[in-house]
Amino acid sequence: MATVALTAENFSETVSGEGIVLVDFWASWCGPCRAFAPVYERASENHPDITFAKVDTEAEQLLASEFEIRSIPTVMAIRDGIMVFSQPGALPEAALESLISQIRALDMDEVRRQVAANAS
């Protein structure tokens, strides 16, 4: 599966549904971003049930600002509309696969309880 380009117009719609969305915040001038791109693309091909999305931080500065992206690449994981992971730095292939496994294994009922508890 090819990656999806996220913009301010389609971001909310893409990440608010059921399932897993991985988001790569990147820029064309960023060497580590370019090195991470093929790893991310391979993972997207290996996991067709996951939405792999990319945010060009140069073109989408408001999105980068909204999520306080200070370093790129930054990988963010959203499951069932809830951000469950965000970390700057290019992940090696094994680390990205491990992250995907951990996200799949999350007990989302427990995550929702924790989010509700933190909100009150």
PDB file of N, CA, C and O in Angstrom, residues 50-78:
ATOM      1  N   ILE A  50      -3.051  -1.305   7.868  1.00  0.00           N
ATOM      2  CA  ILE A  50      -2.702  -0.084   8.597  1.00  0.00           C
ATOM      3  C   ILE A  50      -2.593   1.049   7.597  1.00  0.00           C
ATOM      4  O   ILE A  50      -2.070   0.875   6.493  1.00  0.00           O
ATOM      5  N   THR A  51      -3.078   2.240   7.979  1.00  0.00           N
ATOM      6  CA  THR A  51      -2.900   3.423   7.143  1.00  0.00           C
ATOM      7  C   THR A  51      -1.548   4.040   7.480  1.00  0.00           C
ATOM      8  O   THR A  51      -1.291   4.382   8.640  1.00  0.00           O
ATOM      9  N   PHE A  52      -0.689   4.130   6.497  1.00  0.00           N
ATOM     10  CA  PHE A  52       0.611   4.777   6.645  1.00  0.00           C
ATOM     11  C   PHE A  52       0.502   6.142   5.980  1.00  0.00           C
ATOM     12  O   PHE A  52       0.235   6.237   4.783  1.00  0.00           O
ATOM     13  N   ALA A  53       0.689   7.187   6.763  1.00  0.00           N
ATOM     14  CA  ALA A  53       0.503   8.543   6.263  1.00  0.00           C
ATOM     15  C   ALA A  53       1.767   9.359   6.491  1.00  0.00           C
ATOM     16  O   ALA A  53       2.585   9.036   7.354  1.00  0.00           O
ATOM     17  N   LYS A  54       1.910  10.411   5.684  1.00  0.00           N
ATOM     18  CA  LYS A  54       3.063  11.294   5.796  1.00  0.00           C
ATOM     19  C   LYS A  54       2.593  12.744   5.826  1.00  0.00           C
ATOM     20  O   LYS A  54       1.684  13.108   5.092  1.00  0.00           O
ATOM     21  N   VAL A  55       3.223  13.535   6.687  1.00  0.00           N
ATOM     22  CA  VAL A  55       2.961  14.970   6.745  1.00  0.00           C
ATOM     23  C   VAL A  55       4.255  15.693   6.377  1.00  0.00           C
ATOM     24  O   VAL A  55       5.259  15.568   7.083  1.00  0.00           O
ATOM     25  N   ASP A  56       4.227  16.409   5.267  1.00  0.00           N
ATOM     26  CA  ASP A  56       5.356  17.236   4.856  1.00  0.00           C
ATOM     27  C   ASP A  56       5.328  18.492   5.734  1.00  0.00           C
ATOM     28  O   ASP A  56       4.458  19.347   5.571  1.00  0.00           O
ATOM     29  N   THR A  57       6.264  18.575   6.666  1.00  0.00           N
ATOM     30  CA  THR A  57       6.235  19.666   7.649  1.00  0.00           C
ATOM     31  C   THR A  57       6.491  21.033   7.017  1.00  0.00           C
ATOM     32  O   THR A  57       6.120  22.054   7.595  1.00  0.00           O
ATOM     33  N   GLU A  58       7.102  21.065   5.839  1.00  0.00           N
ATOM     34  CA  GLU A  58       7.298  22.336   5.144  1.00  0.00           C
ATOM     35  C   GLU A  58       5.984  22.837   4.561  1.00  0.00           C
ATOM     36  O   GLU A  58       5.657  24.006   4.658  1.00  0.00           O
ATOM     37  N   ALA A  59       5.227  21.929   3.954  1.00  0.00           N
ATOM     38  CA  ALA A  59       3.957  22.305   3.331  1.00  0.00           C
ATOM     39  C   ALA A  59       2.834  22.439   4.355  1.00  0.00           C
ATOM     40  O   ALA A  59       1.885  23.188   4.142  1.00  0.00           O
ATOM     41  N   GLU A  60       2.952  21.714   5.451  1.00  0.00           N
ATOM     42  CA  GLU A  60       1.879  21.680   6.463  1.00  0.00           C
ATOM     43  C   GLU A  60       2.403  22.183   7.806  1.00  0.00           C
ATOM     44  O   GLU A  60       2.390  21.479   8.811  1.00  0.00           O
ATOM     45  N   GLN A  61       2.863  23.410   7.809  1.00  0.00           N
ATOM     46  CA  GLN A  61       3.459  23.975   9.025  1.00  0.00           C
ATOM     47  C   GLN A  61       2.458  24.087  10.172  1.00  0.00           C
ATOM     48  O   GLN A  61       2.833  23.934  11.336  1.00  0.00           O
ATOM     49  N   LEU A  62       1.186  24.338   9.868  1.00  0.00           N
ATOM     50  CA  LEU A  62       0.180  24.417  10.933  1.00  0.00           C
ATOM     51  C   LEU A  62       0.002  23.069  11.625  1.00  0.00           C
ATOM     52  O   LEU A  62      -0.110  23.014  12.854  1.00  0.00           O
ATOM     53  N   LEU A  63      -0.021  21.982  10.857  1.00  0.00           N
ATOM     54  CA  LEU A  63      -0.123  20.645  11.470  1.00  0.00           C
ATOM     55  C   LEU A  63       1.104  20.354  12.317  1.00  0.00           C
ATOM     56  O   LEU A  63       0.984  19.850  13.439  1.00  0.00           O
ATOM     57  N   ALA A  64       2.277  20.660  11.790  1.00  0.00           N
ATOM     58  CA  ALA A  64       3.507  20.423  12.553  1.00  0.00           C
ATOM     59  C   ALA A  64       3.491  21.220  13.852  1.00  0.00           C
ATOM     60  O   ALA A  64       3.877  20.711  14.914  1.00  0.00           O
ATOM     61  N   SER A  65       2.999  22.422  13.784  1.00  0.00           N
ATOM     62  CA  SER A  65       2.913  23.269  14.971  1.00  0.00           C
ATOM     63  C   SER A  65       1.886  22.728  15.958  1.00  0.00           C
ATOM     64  O   SER A  65       2.133  22.672  17.170  1.00  0.00           O
ATOM     65  N   GLU A  66       0.738  22.322  15.443  1.00  0.00           N
ATOM     66  CA  GLU A  66      -0.333  21.798  16.301  1.00  0.00           C
ATOM     67  C   GLU A  66       0.141  20.594  17.117  1.00  0.00           C
ATOM     68  O   GLU A  66      -0.229  20.433  18.273  1.00  0.00           O
ATOM     69  N   PHE A  67       0.975  19.748  16.505  1.00  0.00           N
ATOM     70  CA  PHE A  67       1.462  18.553  17.201  1.00  0.00           C
ATOM     71  C   PHE A  67       2.839  18.765  17.817  1.00  0.00           C
ATOM     72  O   PHE A  67       3.482  17.817  18.252  1.00  0.00           O
ATOM     73  N   GLU A  68       3.268  20.034  17.864  1.00  0.00           N
ATOM     74  CA  GLU A  68       4.522  20.420  18.505  1.00  0.00           C
ATOM     75  C   GLU A  68       5.699  19.599  18.007  1.00  0.00           C
ATOM     76  O   GLU A  68       6.526  19.121  18.784  1.00  0.00           O
ATOM     77  N   ILE A  69       5.771  19.444  16.685  1.00  0.00           N
ATOM     78  CA  ILE A  69       6.872  18.700  16.073  1.00  0.00           C
ATOM     79  C   ILE A  69       8.107  19.598  16.111  1.00  0.00           C
ATOM     80  O   ILE A  69       8.137  20.659  15.508  1.00  0.00           O
ATOM     81  N   ARG A  70       9.113  19.168  16.857  1.00  0.00           N
ATOM     82  CA  ARG A  70      10.335  19.951  17.033  1.00  0.00           C
ATOM     83  C   ARG A  70      11.525  19.291  16.335  1.00  0.00           C
ATOM     84  O   ARG A  70      12.563  19.909  16.157  1.00  0.00           O
ATOM     85  N   SER A  71      11.375  18.017  16.009  1.00  0.00           N
ATOM     86  CA  SER A  71      12.456  17.257  15.400  1.00  0.00           C
ATOM     87  C   SER A  71      11.842  16.297  14.392  1.00  0.00           C
ATOM     88  O   SER A  71      10.789  15.708  14.664  1.00  0.00           O
ATOM     89  N   ILE A  72      12.487  16.164  13.240  1.00  0.00           N
ATOM     90  CA  ILE A  72      11.974  15.236  12.238  1.00  0.00           C
ATOM     91  C   ILE A  72      13.085  14.279  11.831  1.00  0.00           C
ATOM     92  O   ILE A  72      14.263  14.637  11.931  1.00  0.00           O
ATOM     93  N   PRO A  73      12.712  13.079  11.440  1.00  0.00           N
ATOM     94  CA  PRO A  73      11.346  12.588  11.377  1.00  0.00           C
ATOM     95  C   PRO A  73      10.776  12.350  12.773  1.00  0.00           C
ATOM     96  O   PRO A  73      11.511  12.050  13.712  1.00  0.00           O
ATOM     97  N   THR A  74       9.482  12.490  12.884  1.00  0.00           N
ATOM     98  CA  THR A  74       8.740  12.086  14.082  1.00  0.00           C
ATOM     99  C   THR A  74       7.683  11.100  13.628  1.00  0.00           C
ATOM    100  O   THR A  74       6.969  11.354  12.661  1.00  0.00           O
ATOM    101  N   VAL A  75       7.612   9.971  14.329  1.00  0.00           N
ATOM    102  CA  VAL A  75       6.598   8.959  14.028  1.00  0.00           C
ATOM    103  C   VAL A  75       5.532   9.027  15.114  1.00  0.00           C
ATOM    104  O   VAL A  75       5.847   9.039  16.307  1.00  0.00           O
ATOM    105  N   MET A  76       4.286   9.091  14.667  1.00  0.00           N
ATOM    106  CA  MET A  76       3.143   9.135  15.574  1.00  0.00           C
ATOM    107  C   MET A  76       2.229   7.966  15.226  1.00  0.00           C
ATOM    108  O   MET A  76       2.062   7.634  14.045  1.00  0.00           O
ATOM    109  N   ALA A  77       1.672   7.340  16.255  1.00  0.00           N
ATOM    110  CA  ALA A  77       0.720   6.245  16.035  1.00  0.00           C
ATOM    111  C   ALA A  77      -0.611   6.614  16.665  1.00  0.00           C
ATOM    112  O   ALA A  77      -0.661   7.067  17.810  1.00  0.00           O
ATOM    113  N   ILE A  78      -1.669   6.415  15.886  1.00  0.00           N
ATOM    114  CA  ILE A  78      -3.026   6.700  16.341  1.00  0.00           C
ATOM    115  C   ILE A  78      -3.833   5.432  16.138  1.00  0.00           C
ATOM    116  O   ILE A  78      -3.808   4.838  15.062  1.00  0.00           O
TER     117      ILE A  78
END
